Amino acid sequence: MTSSRKHQWTSARKLAPALLTTGALVLTTAACGGGDSGGGGDDGPVTLRLSWWGNDVRQGLTAEAVALFEESHPDITVEQEYADWDSYYDRLTTQLASGDAPDVFATEIRRMGEFATRGALADMSELVETGDMDPEILTTGQVEGTQYAIPTGANAFVIMANTTLIEEAGLELPDDTTWTWDDYREFSAQVTETVGDGTYGTQLSWNDAYLNIYAAQRGESFYEDDQIGMSAETVADWFEYNNGLVESGATPDASLSAEIGNTSVDQSLISTGQGAFGMWWSNQLNAVTTGSGSEIEILRWPQDSGAVSGGQFLQPTMYWNIAESSGRKDAAAELVDFLINDPEAAAILGSDRGLPINGVVREQIEAELPETDQQSLAFIDELSNELADPPSVNPVGAGEIPDMLQRYGEEVNFGRLSPQEAAEAFIDEANSSLG
Amino acid sequence: MSTTQGTTLAPQLRKRRRKEAVAAYLFLAPWFVGLVAITAGPLLSSLYLSFTDYSLIGDSQWVGFDNYVEMFTDDPRFLKALNNTAVYVFVSVPLQLTFALALALVLDRGVRGLPFYRSIYYLPSLLGGSVAVAILWRQVFGSEGLVNEVLGWFGVEGESWVAHPDTALGTLIVLNVWTFGAPMVIFLAGLRQIPRSYYEAAGLDGAGQLRQFFSITLPLLTPIVFFNLVLQLINSFQSFTQAFVVSGGKGGPSDSTLLLTMHIYQEGFGNFQMGYASAMAWFLVVVIAVLTGVNFLMSRYWVFYSD
């Protein structure tokens, strides 16, 4: 009896501190929820939250760079939050909506304008040193003249070819300075036929960058005045071309294409050694090379005679943004500045978020970059006088465009809509959700 | 019971009753707080938001019934989603209940190791809504999945079932039917309530198995059928995970697996049209409420309560 009463007493005594701690926790959480994680002052220790999407490789590189930053900025602690691409924006928008936004976060060209117009992003022009950055790429971080975002690096959407696979099949890669869209399809179909056994020439891509290039070759731009700038004819031809890839056997059949249509670069046909070609971003060259274990070469886009340009363009891979709600924009800016302008950080990060856009930094580290990065650099340098201007920030609603293209493209591939019908329906739906 | 006793209760007893009531409310308090803060609060604010153009970030404006009008006049995907959902619910629920009842009847005949079988069949109900099973489904019904493997033995070359617009919704229906364990367990409990003597008497009178089923089992089981029907209808209308995972979050191919819940999700979190998404969610609430109401009205004509 006595022992049990004693026991109750001790547990009550233990309870009091526990309750106090809980109370303190609630208070701290409430303070964080208010969005000024640093307490609002300009000095003193601060904890920043850094949010981005990506795979394990990126996680490792970023952690390394952030550790270096913390070393040279003992007052600043960085907490990283990262997610898969698929769930990244869901989480970010929910955090923004609930006033719990990370101080620094990544966005990309399709969505950044939307966040900027809705007032979620801080003006970074006074905060980050941009003097050495490529001016053309830097402009892509502006919305209506205000620098809401700093590009993390430059990227090109390219055709990659597994030259090992092609050689082993006893085929000869066509000359990419002269090849046409028909050549690309026919050669891909030939790969499927020659190699067989679950290996295909190429895989469908519904990336809007691919259509962007296709349209640019005809002198049309993807967006104009916050609406679709392409003609229905161009979009229809593009749907028809993709359908031709399926019909000719250059890609898997319609349903298998739909099944693998959602895979990430790591699971793509070219990365698993089951495809000769793939359309991916240049910063993914490393992932494709590692995945396939083969020789991967970057090629020029096919062109039909009469094309006004090759259509190849550079665009910011991603942006770094600072939340308008951040209580310590100064510290947040130091972090962004470090990630972009510090040569040591750049050497660690390489081209994982695109090739460095700070010219001075780039020159310093070029020799140290991994082989695949040097390969992308060489390709971009080779094309430097053929490159089209980087696209401007996409209109509000552009984030849904790739899914829309895939939806209508599949309607065509399954024979439910003609390319013409699909193109008109796509333009209608896109225009009503843009702007 | 309490009304008859309330007037004659001794004061002491009444005091104790009151004390107990206070204690009960105290114990219930966390639940009430949860209900108000976590369920009722967001529920009502989403009703409000459904009349605005709320976009998750930034300010929102009152737009009246615009969102509700837009659904039917300016959003072909909504109509498509509504159609998909209707097919999904009205095909899978009857099938699921039929399977559940059939298996419950078999198990009720006194199978050896009944608890084991009951658990085995109940398992899918626990797992069916999970991401893991949806991923498994993708494998089973994929182009190189189990189904095509088996078809291959018979020389049939199947396409990808989950990625063809004609069959993708079908695979989701099969997945939902497969989770028949929960209604089965309830049926089994219901069957146990039917007195054996009825069957003995019917048997003596010369009624066959079939006759016994339709004249004794089914009528006495109608309250359970009704209960399961209402529950499964509501659940199926709210299915989300399966379609989301099987279609890689897109409702494809060509919107064939776009359920209403998924369209709501895409519009809200993908397109930032949270006001519009709220309106669609409330439309779904109304549809479920009306159907449940109709169900209750209809039940007068076919549900038989023996007591």
XYZ file of C-alpha atoms in Angstrom:
742
model
C 0.000 0.000 0.000
C 2.650 2.465 1.064
C 4.885 1.548 -1.774
C 2.149 2.153 -4.313
C 1.342 5.541 -2.816
C 4.999 6.457 -2.882
C 5.076 5.386 -6.454
C 2.185 7.679 -7.301
C 3.933 10.553 -5.636
C 7.132 10.107 -7.593
C 5.292 9.801 -10.832
C 3.470 13.054 -10.117
C 6.789 14.723 -9.417
C 8.117 13.397 -12.666
C 5.034 14.586 -14.441
C 5.523 18.264 -13.623
C 8.736 18.767 -15.594
C 7.295 16.688 -18.396
C 4.284 18.988 -18.563
C 6.512 22.036 -18.503
C 8.614 20.667 -21.330
C 5.519 19.948 -23.351
C 4.345 23.477 -22.758
C 7.672 24.860 -23.893
C 7.547 22.650 -26.964
C 4.100 23.905 -27.860
C 5.334 27.459 -27.511
C 8.364 26.849 -29.719
C 6.257 25.130 -32.316
C 3.871 28.058 -32.261
C 6.767 30.418 -32.768
C 8.014 28.391 -35.717
C 4.522 28.291 -37.151
C 4.578 32.070 -37.147
C 7.255 31.872 -39.761
C 9.998 33.787 -38.010
C 12.167 30.900 -37.052
C 15.019 33.167 -36.156
C 13.090 35.290 -33.720
C 13.059 38.261 -36.076
C 16.376 39.811 -35.122
C 19.204 40.364 -37.560
C 21.907 38.901 -35.386
C 22.436 35.871 -33.276
C 22.191 32.199 -34.013
C 19.535 31.157 -36.450
C 18.102 27.955 -37.835
C 17.190 27.995 -41.501
C 15.023 25.436 -43.260
C 16.132 24.427 -46.744
C 13.695 22.480 -48.915
C 14.243 20.800 -52.278
C 13.402 17.706 -54.321
C 15.689 15.026 -55.672
C 17.331 11.648 -55.316
C 19.952 10.183 -52.996
C 22.885 11.473 -55.016
C 21.607 15.017 -54.712
C 20.945 14.489 -51.030
C 24.578 13.503 -50.480
C 25.994 16.426 -52.457
C 23.713 18.969 -50.846
C 24.464 17.707 -47.354
C 28.183 18.050 -48.082
C 27.820 21.604 -49.360
C 25.559 22.589 -46.457
C 28.033 21.179 -43.926
C 30.708 23.364 -45.472
C 28.389 26.363 -45.199
C 27.689 25.693 -41.535
C 31.405 25.462 -40.894
C 32.047 28.935 -42.273
C 28.830 30.351 -40.747
C 28.846 29.080 -37.165
C 25.758 31.159 -36.305
C 23.596 29.465 -38.871
C 22.191 25.965 -38.633
C 20.535 24.525 -41.710
C 17.769 21.969 -41.464
C 17.147 20.157 -44.713
C 13.769 18.970 -45.918
C 13.677 16.997 -49.100
C 11.078 15.082 -51.031
C 10.472 13.197 -54.208
C 9.623 15.302 -57.239
C 6.065 13.896 -57.295
C 5.192 15.036 -53.806
C 7.440 18.081 -53.573
C 5.035 20.809 -54.644
C 2.134 19.332 -52.681
C 4.134 19.731 -49.537
C 5.607 23.103 -50.397
C 2.243 24.680 -51.237
C 0.688 23.232 -48.106
C 3.504 24.720 -46.047
C 3.121 28.084 -47.794
C -0.628 28.020 -47.241
C -0.270 27.302 -43.551
C 2.381 29.982 -43.017
C 5.024 27.365 -42.319
C 7.196 27.853 -45.390
C 10.868 26.859 -45.358
C 13.224 29.846 -45.486
C 14.964 28.697 -48.660
C 13.398 26.366 -51.200
C 13.766 25.186 -54.762
C 11.252 25.746 -57.570
C 11.457 25.423 -61.340
C 10.401 27.441 -64.352
C 6.869 26.048 -64.659
C 5.784 27.041 -61.166
C 8.022 29.868 -60.040
C 5.933 32.582 -61.699
C 2.873 31.299 -59.903
C 4.513 31.543 -56.476
C 5.911 34.980 -57.314
C 2.569 36.422 -58.456
C 0.872 35.081 -55.361
C 3.335 36.936 -53.150
C 5.094 33.954 -51.642
C 8.616 34.893 -52.767
C 11.016 37.531 -51.484
C 12.705 39.998 -53.830
C 16.290 38.737 -54.014
C 17.917 41.476 -56.092
C 19.396 43.273 -53.076
C 20.115 40.088 -51.198
C 22.328 37.955 -53.439
C 25.422 38.986 -55.420
C 24.593 38.322 -59.074
C 27.410 40.232 -60.817
C 29.232 37.209 -62.244
C 26.153 35.296 -63.353
C 25.182 34.705 -66.948
C 22.814 37.650 -67.549
C 20.533 35.756 -69.935
C 19.956 32.894 -67.526
C 19.614 35.301 -64.621
C 16.745 37.105 -66.352
C 14.727 33.899 -66.251
C 14.506 34.407 -62.497
C 12.610 37.663 -62.931
C 8.895 38.152 -62.871
C 7.757 41.541 -64.099
C 11.218 42.956 -63.603
C 11.747 41.727 -60.066
C 14.407 39.125 -59.276
C 12.277 36.646 -57.319
C 14.570 33.709 -57.960
C 18.210 32.813 -58.560
C 18.783 30.022 -61.083
C 20.703 27.092 -59.597
C 22.382 26.350 -62.913
C 21.814 26.000 -66.609
C 20.350 22.986 -68.282
C 19.566 21.797 -71.778
C 16.901 19.311 -72.768
C 18.720 16.891 -75.028
C 18.643 13.583 -76.838
C 20.942 11.038 -75.231
C 22.197 8.013 -77.112
C 23.566 4.789 -75.693
C 26.389 4.358 -78.183
C 27.563 1.095 -76.624
C 24.174 -0.498 -77.204
C 24.013 0.810 -80.758
C 27.501 -0.449 -81.608
C 26.859 -3.855 -80.099
C 23.764 -4.106 -82.263
C 26.031 -3.614 -85.262
C 24.290 -0.389 -86.252
C 25.788 2.941 -87.113
C 24.593 6.055 -85.335
C 23.283 8.590 -87.884
C 25.066 11.912 -88.219
C 23.267 14.235 -85.809
C 24.177 17.365 -87.750
C 22.026 16.266 -90.646
C 19.423 13.865 -89.292
C 15.706 14.468 -89.695
C 12.784 13.502 -87.474
C 12.055 10.641 -89.866
C 15.639 9.417 -89.483
C 15.257 9.416 -85.714
C 12.089 7.355 -85.903
C 13.371 4.907 -88.506
C 16.670 4.358 -86.774
C 14.930 3.825 -83.425
C 12.562 1.314 -84.988
C 15.567 -0.447 -86.469
C 17.149 -0.747 -83.017
C 13.981 -2.316 -81.625
C 13.914 -4.781 -84.480
C 17.615 -5.657 -84.405
C 18.127 -5.973 -80.665
C 14.642 -7.071 -79.636
C 14.039 -8.927 -76.389
C 12.596 -6.024 -74.427
C 15.016 -3.447 -75.784
C 13.617 -0.516 -77.706
C 14.916 2.313 -79.838
C 13.499 5.009 -77.618
C 10.793 5.918 -75.138
C 8.010 8.513 -75.373
C 8.580 11.819 -73.677
C 5.742 14.204 -72.790
C 8.077 16.870 -71.499
C 6.943 20.309 -72.617
C 10.604 21.116 -73.364
C 10.515 18.569 -76.205
C 7.461 20.214 -77.766
C 9.080 23.579 -77.123
C 12.060 22.554 -79.274
C 9.830 20.997 -81.924
C 7.834 24.229 -82.174
C 10.919 26.457 -82.104
C 12.207 24.672 -85.199
C 9.102 26.024 -86.929
C 9.615 29.484 -85.525
C 6.783 29.188 -83.001
C 7.063 29.804 -79.299
C 5.337 27.683 -76.679
C 3.756 30.575 -74.778
C 2.717 33.999 -75.954
C 0.988 36.515 -73.709
C 0.220 33.865 -71.090
C -1.492 31.647 -73.651
C -0.351 28.800 -75.874
C 1.640 30.411 -78.693
C 1.868 27.346 -80.946
C -0.470 26.642 -83.828
C -2.844 23.687 -83.628
C -1.103 22.324 -86.699
C 2.271 22.122 -84.953
C 0.814 20.474 -81.871
C -1.117 18.038 -84.063
C 2.027 17.156 -86.025
C 3.845 16.574 -82.755
C 1.126 14.224 -81.479
C 1.169 12.456 -84.806
C 4.951 12.155 -84.734
C 4.879 10.603 -81.252
C 2.138 8.255 -82.357
C 4.362 7.325 -85.303
C 7.116 6.387 -82.865
C 4.702 3.963 -81.216
C 3.294 2.547 -84.453
C 6.696 2.029 -86.042
C 7.928 0.095 -83.038
C 10.515 2.733 -82.175
C 8.983 2.783 -78.683
C 7.036 0.123 -76.745
C 3.356 -0.294 -77.735
C 0.759 2.211 -76.575
C -0.138 0.552 -73.287
C 3.413 -0.336 -72.289
C 4.419 3.214 -73.180
C 1.647 4.491 -70.935
C 2.810 2.176 -68.188
C 6.411 3.380 -68.278
C 5.379 6.944 -69.115
C 5.502 7.993 -65.493
C 8.888 6.598 -64.580
C 11.704 8.747 -63.333
C 15.020 9.039 -65.124
C 16.526 6.255 -63.005
C 13.941 3.772 -64.291
C 13.844 4.981 -67.880
C 14.651 2.595 -70.703
C 17.965 4.218 -71.551
C 19.075 4.203 -67.909
C 18.298 0.522 -67.502
C 20.131 -0.338 -70.713
C 16.881 -1.200 -72.513
C 16.751 1.813 -74.774
C 19.092 3.340 -77.352
C 17.755 6.887 -77.020
C 16.088 9.020 -74.405
C 15.109 12.660 -74.039
C 16.330 14.042 -70.723
C 17.883 17.111 -69.126
C 21.644 17.496 -69.436
C 22.092 17.410 -65.653
C 20.636 13.880 -65.766
C 23.478 12.641 -67.965
C 25.289 11.373 -64.907
C 22.262 9.368 -63.748
C 21.772 7.868 -67.216
C 25.452 7.018 -67.639
C 25.692 5.431 -64.209
C 22.408 3.571 -64.589
C 23.144 2.101 -67.986
C 26.822 1.485 -67.347
C 27.380 2.374 -70.983
C 28.807 5.115 -73.094
C 26.166 7.863 -73.384
C 26.503 10.628 -75.943
C 24.511 13.859 -76.210
C 23.138 14.516 -79.684
C 21.688 17.471 -81.555
C 17.951 17.436 -82.121
C 16.756 16.120 -85.491
C 15.614 18.811 -87.924
C 13.523 18.778 -91.038
C 14.714 20.797 -93.994
C 13.396 24.317 -93.709
C 13.654 24.439 -89.928
C 14.310 27.987 -88.779
C 16.602 26.858 -85.957
C 17.766 23.782 -84.083
C 15.503 24.800 -81.253
C 18.032 23.860 -78.592
C 17.847 26.250 -75.657
C 19.284 26.603 -72.181
C 17.070 27.099 -69.217
C 17.544 27.361 -65.497
C 17.497 23.843 -64.043
C 15.822 25.071 -60.883
C 15.704 28.204 -58.813
C 16.580 29.011 -55.259
C 13.884 31.082 -53.622
C 13.590 32.820 -50.292
C 10.182 32.814 -48.650
C 8.622 36.241 -48.221
C 7.564 35.009 -44.778
C 11.112 34.163 -43.686
C 12.167 36.035 -40.555
C 15.831 35.911 -41.486
C 16.123 36.790 -45.144
C 19.690 37.979 -44.580
C 20.843 34.570 -43.377
C 18.771 32.846 -46.049
C 20.460 35.014 -48.684
C 23.884 34.046 -47.352
C 23.003 30.409 -47.860
C 21.804 30.964 -51.432
C 24.842 33.093 -52.166
C 27.090 30.315 -50.890
C 25.385 27.609 -52.925
C 25.720 29.605 -56.156
C 28.799 31.784 -55.817
C 31.181 29.789 -53.638
C 33.740 27.877 -55.720
C 34.071 25.116 -53.118
C 30.319 24.619 -52.993
C 30.158 24.646 -56.782
C 32.896 22.018 -56.955
C 30.900 19.740 -54.656
C 27.525 20.301 -56.322
C 28.906 19.981 -59.868
C 26.098 19.995 -62.397
C 23.584 18.202 -60.219
C 21.352 21.283 -60.283
C 22.640 22.366 -63.689
C 25.945 23.725 -64.915
C 27.222 26.636 -62.816
C 25.953 29.982 -64.126
C 28.575 32.016 -62.308
C 31.179 32.409 -65.067
C 34.086 33.042 -62.704
C 33.242 30.040 -60.550
C 32.726 27.877 -63.591
C 36.179 28.620 -64.940
C 37.744 27.859 -61.598
C 36.177 24.463 -61.182
C 35.765 23.290 -64.757
C 38.784 21.002 -64.660
C 37.585 19.348 -61.436
C 34.085 18.545 -62.648
C 33.156 14.918 -63.252
C 33.481 13.593 -66.780
C 29.752 13.690 -67.555
C 29.587 17.354 -66.549
C 32.491 18.199 -68.808
C 30.723 16.334 -71.581
C 27.576 18.486 -71.168
C 29.691 21.623 -71.021
C 31.492 20.680 -74.214
C 28.164 20.002 -75.931
C 26.719 23.337 -74.875
C 29.889 25.189 -75.870
C 29.816 23.514 -79.257
C 26.269 24.711 -79.786
C 26.752 28.107 -78.194
C 26.092 30.109 -81.350
C 23.092 27.989 -82.349
C 21.303 28.290 -79.017
C 17.897 29.905 -78.789
C 17.148 32.422 -76.030
C 16.208 30.949 -72.686
C 12.434 30.856 -72.228
C 10.871 33.442 -69.956
C 9.105 32.395 -66.791
C 6.056 30.302 -67.622
C 2.558 31.690 -67.087
C 0.529 30.710 -64.037
C -0.859 27.206 -64.495
C 2.019 25.951 -66.656
C 2.843 23.272 -64.110
C -0.045 21.166 -65.367
C 0.978 21.290 -69.032
C 3.149 18.133 -69.160
C 0.347 15.999 -67.653
C -2.081 17.525 -70.128
C 0.242 16.728 -73.052
C 0.562 13.159 -71.836
C -3.198 12.808 -71.467
C -3.984 14.012 -74.987
C -0.962 12.237 -76.454
C -2.226 8.952 -75.036
C -5.690 9.628 -76.417
C -4.043 9.745 -79.836
C -1.910 6.652 -79.214
C -4.949 4.642 -78.136
C -6.816 5.805 -81.218
C -9.455 7.713 -79.296
C -8.752 11.119 -80.810
C -7.165 12.161 -84.065
C -3.979 14.249 -83.709
C -5.918 17.277 -84.948
C -8.723 16.816 -82.396
C -6.238 16.234 -79.606
C -4.263 19.350 -80.531
C -7.362 21.547 -80.558
C -8.645 20.111 -77.300
C -5.228 20.526 -75.698
C -4.959 24.170 -76.719
C -8.491 24.859 -75.468
C -7.942 23.252 -72.109
C -4.464 24.729 -71.672
C -5.602 28.253 -72.515
C -8.500 28.117 -70.095
C -6.248 27.059 -67.238
C -3.338 29.381 -68.023
C -2.936 32.972 -66.990
C -35.221 2.581 -18.937
C -33.827 5.755 -17.477
C -37.088 7.641 -17.952
C -39.057 5.199 -15.889
C -36.463 5.158 -13.160
C -35.520 8.843 -13.200
C -38.558 9.996 -11.231
C -38.155 7.408 -8.529
C -34.409 7.690 -8.008
C -33.162 8.315 -4.501
C -31.367 11.688 -4.128
C -28.114 9.955 -3.258
C -28.263 7.863 -6.340
C -29.080 10.892 -8.446
C -26.009 12.667 -7.110
C -23.839 9.744 -8.032
C -25.389 9.684 -11.468
C -24.532 13.312 -11.972
C -20.973 12.745 -10.853
C -20.692 9.922 -13.290
C -22.044 12.094 -16.062
C -19.449 14.762 -15.340
C -16.720 12.134 -15.428
C -18.084 10.807 -18.690
C -18.036 14.226 -20.298
C -14.518 14.804 -19.053
C -13.424 11.567 -20.639
C -15.232 12.502 -23.826
C -13.757 15.997 -23.872
C -10.620 15.146 -25.863
C -12.802 13.540 -28.482
C -15.105 16.569 -28.632
C -12.168 18.921 -28.927
C -10.818 16.733 -31.717
C -14.183 16.697 -33.448
C -14.485 20.460 -33.391
C -10.874 21.341 -34.139
C -9.882 18.569 -36.503
C -13.115 17.571 -38.207
C -15.884 20.137 -37.888
C -13.663 23.211 -38.212
C -11.982 22.224 -41.486
C -15.280 20.817 -42.742
C -17.066 24.118 -42.321
C -14.166 26.175 -43.632
C -14.039 24.001 -46.745
C -17.746 24.725 -47.217
C -16.932 28.413 -47.038
C -13.929 28.018 -49.343
C -16.076 26.282 -51.928
C -17.709 29.664 -52.555
C -14.356 31.407 -53.054
C -11.486 31.272 -55.525
C -9.043 30.266 -52.779
C -5.715 29.213 -54.286
C -3.759 27.933 -51.251
C -1.406 30.903 -51.295
C -2.559 34.492 -51.355
C -5.946 36.094 -50.891
C -9.258 34.716 -51.994
C -12.491 36.273 -53.177
C -16.114 35.338 -52.782
C -17.392 33.963 -56.083
C -20.824 32.697 -55.092
C -21.949 29.569 -56.900
C -19.419 29.956 -59.730
C -17.420 26.889 -58.703
C -20.540 24.743 -58.622
C -21.615 25.979 -62.034
C -18.137 25.521 -63.504
C -18.150 21.796 -62.692
C -21.011 21.096 -65.039
C -20.415 23.695 -67.712
C -16.682 24.167 -68.043
C -14.891 21.051 -66.843
C -15.176 17.975 -69.047
C -12.747 16.153 -66.757
C -15.177 16.511 -63.870
C -17.915 14.799 -65.866
C -15.468 12.104 -66.893
C -14.432 11.628 -63.258
C -18.063 11.479 -62.177
C -18.729 8.816 -64.772
C -15.662 6.793 -63.755
C -16.647 6.998 -60.106
C -20.193 5.865 -60.850
C -18.960 2.857 -62.838
C -16.422 2.041 -60.156
C -18.937 2.185 -57.301
C -21.949 0.572 -58.941
C -19.967 -2.315 -60.412
C -17.608 -3.061 -57.562
C -19.976 -2.786 -54.583
C -22.575 -5.386 -55.720
C -19.781 -7.735 -56.789
C -17.969 -7.256 -53.537
C -21.074 -7.926 -51.445
C -21.944 -11.015 -53.505
C -18.470 -12.437 -52.973
C -18.577 -11.583 -49.294
C -21.930 -13.291 -48.804
C -20.967 -16.346 -50.824
C -17.822 -16.885 -48.819
C -19.557 -16.216 -45.545
C -22.088 -18.946 -46.429
C -19.318 -21.429 -47.151
C -17.454 -20.614 -43.964
C -20.671 -20.718 -41.949
C -21.105 -24.393 -42.799
C -18.528 -25.179 -40.192
C -15.256 -25.337 -42.001
C -12.393 -26.709 -39.951
C -9.954 -23.961 -39.014
C -12.572 -21.227 -39.423
C -10.597 -18.534 -37.542
C -7.702 -19.130 -39.906
C -9.799 -18.719 -43.047
C -11.626 -15.767 -41.580
C -8.306 -14.013 -40.980
C -6.965 -14.888 -44.408
C -10.010 -13.471 -46.167
C -10.125 -10.454 -43.913
C -6.514 -9.581 -44.617
C -7.144 -7.894 -48.008
C -9.605 -5.535 -46.319
C -6.845 -4.347 -44.058
C -4.323 -4.092 -46.862
C -6.514 -3.130 -49.823
C -6.341 0.588 -49.241
C -2.607 0.600 -48.720
C 0.038 1.909 -51.055
C 1.923 -1.385 -50.944
C -1.005 -3.337 -52.374
C -1.619 -0.740 -55.059
C 1.997 -1.073 -56.134
C 1.599 -4.846 -56.109
C -1.461 -4.394 -58.328
C 0.630 -2.502 -60.824
C 2.973 -5.469 -60.939
C 0.253 -8.097 -61.185
C -1.646 -6.322 -63.955
C 1.359 -4.758 -65.678
C 2.476 -5.792 -69.133
C 4.925 -8.318 -67.715
C 2.826 -9.080 -64.660
C 1.398 -12.227 -63.209
C -1.849 -12.050 -65.168
C -0.129 -11.873 -68.530
C 2.274 -14.575 -67.425
C -0.634 -16.925 -66.744
C -2.371 -15.899 -69.969
C 0.905 -16.655 -71.739
C 0.617 -20.339 -70.761
C -2.519 -20.480 -72.860
C -0.930 -18.654 -75.741
C -2.736 -15.395 -75.091
C -0.565 -12.324 -75.293
C -2.065 -9.648 -73.072
C -1.282 -5.962 -73.074
C -0.677 -3.956 -69.953
C -3.960 -4.069 -68.008
C -3.247 -1.100 -65.773
C -2.083 1.073 -68.648
C -4.795 0.476 -71.224
C -7.777 2.821 -71.039
C -10.233 -0.039 -71.657
C -9.056 -2.160 -68.752
C -7.410 0.156 -66.222
C -10.619 0.967 -64.329
C -11.441 -2.748 -64.358
C -8.270 -3.548 -62.438
C -9.282 -1.013 -59.795
C -12.727 -2.600 -59.556
C -11.135 -6.015 -59.075
C -8.948 -4.531 -56.361
C -11.985 -3.139 -54.567
C -13.910 -6.413 -54.894
C -10.901 -8.243 -53.517
C -11.282 -6.357 -50.229
C -14.514 -8.252 -49.501
C -13.200 -9.452 -46.121
C -14.764 -6.725 -43.995
C -18.365 -7.224 -45.186
C -17.739 -10.999 -45.118
C -16.919 -10.965 -41.423
C -20.065 -8.943 -40.752
C -22.148 -11.369 -42.853
C -20.641 -14.253 -40.949
C -21.685 -12.689 -37.646
C -25.173 -12.131 -39.072
C -25.474 -15.722 -40.223
C -24.599 -16.927 -36.724
C -27.597 -15.005 -35.386
C -30.090 -17.009 -37.422
C -31.527 -19.765 -35.201
C -30.630 -23.248 -36.464
C -34.116 -24.440 -35.537
C -35.566 -22.568 -38.524
C -33.473 -24.655 -40.885
C -34.346 -27.863 -39.065
C -38.032 -27.076 -39.308
C -37.726 -26.126 -42.972
C -35.739 -29.292 -43.632
C -38.434 -31.413 -42.054
C -40.993 -29.694 -44.259
C -38.927 -30.704 -47.263
C -37.365 -27.358 -48.234
C -34.144 -27.757 -50.219
C -30.941 -25.811 -49.700
C -31.785 -23.195 -52.274
C -35.257 -22.716 -50.897
C -33.864 -22.407 -47.376
C -31.420 -19.752 -48.533
C -34.037 -17.608 -50.235
C -36.791 -18.086 -47.660
C -34.824 -18.064 -44.422
C -31.236 -16.893 -44.762
C -31.668 -13.987 -47.116
C -34.732 -12.367 -45.500
C -33.229 -12.641 -42.028
C -29.937 -11.289 -43.299
C -31.385 -8.214 -45.045
C -30.524 -5.818 -42.181
C -26.902 -6.929 -42.496
C -26.996 -6.631 -46.283
C -28.376 -3.141 -45.891
C -25.714 -2.182 -43.381
C -22.913 -3.473 -45.611
C -24.405 -1.820 -48.674
C -24.544 1.608 -47.067
C -21.049 1.262 -45.664
C -19.414 -0.001 -48.833
C -21.146 2.578 -51.028
C -19.804 5.375 -48.871
C -16.331 3.829 -48.743
C -16.130 3.208 -52.458
C -17.143 6.748 -53.341
C -14.174 7.900 -51.316
C -11.600 5.526 -52.838
C -8.442 7.381 -53.636
C -5.191 5.596 -52.811
C -5.667 2.706 -55.214
C -6.387 4.889 -58.230
C -3.677 7.326 -57.252
C -0.932 4.751 -56.947
C -1.974 2.499 -59.815
C -2.043 5.434 -62.234
C 1.077 7.087 -60.859
C -0.946 10.004 -59.505
C -2.384 11.028 -62.853
C -5.632 9.136 -63.324
C -4.426 7.890 -66.684
C -4.186 6.445 -69.213
C -6.336 9.103 -70.854
C -8.265 9.766 -67.630
C -9.698 6.239 -67.483
C -8.893 5.893 -63.768
C -9.636 9.486 -62.841
C -11.953 9.104 -59.860
C -13.676 12.143 -58.437
C -11.468 12.146 -55.347
C -8.412 12.217 -57.565
C -9.707 15.084 -59.683
C -10.352 16.983 -56.452
C -6.809 16.282 -55.334
C -5.273 17.322 -58.649
C -7.257 20.544 -58.863
C -6.530 21.434 -55.251
C -2.882 20.566 -54.851
C -1.720 20.388 -58.469
C -3.574 23.351 -59.907
C -3.898 25.371 -56.687
C -7.656 25.651 -57.314
C -8.491 24.866 -53.703
C -11.799 26.731 -53.788
C -12.943 24.767 -56.790
C -11.646 21.527 -55.265
C -13.647 22.252 -52.098
C -16.771 22.769 -54.170
C -16.285 19.389 -55.862
C -15.674 17.762 -52.494
C -18.954 19.178 -51.227
C -20.702 17.972 -54.324
C -19.370 14.508 -53.525
C -20.664 14.834 -49.962
C -24.113 15.706 -51.293
C -24.083 12.781 -53.739
C -23.160 10.347 -50.969
C -25.743 11.839 -48.611
C -28.522 11.659 -51.194
C -27.658 8.084 -52.134
C -27.553 7.054 -48.503
C -30.900 8.772 -47.947
C -32.428 6.982 -50.917
C -30.990 3.757 -49.565
C -32.710 4.277 -46.244
C -36.022 5.105 -47.917
C -35.809 2.048 -50.141
C -34.849 -0.128 -47.210
C -38.463 -0.011 -45.990
C -39.443 -2.151 -48.914
C -36.850 -4.852 -48.670
C -35.190 -4.926 -45.285
C -36.848 -7.281 -42.831
C -36.442 -6.733 -39.126
C -37.574 -9.830 -37.240
C -37.973 -8.120 -33.884
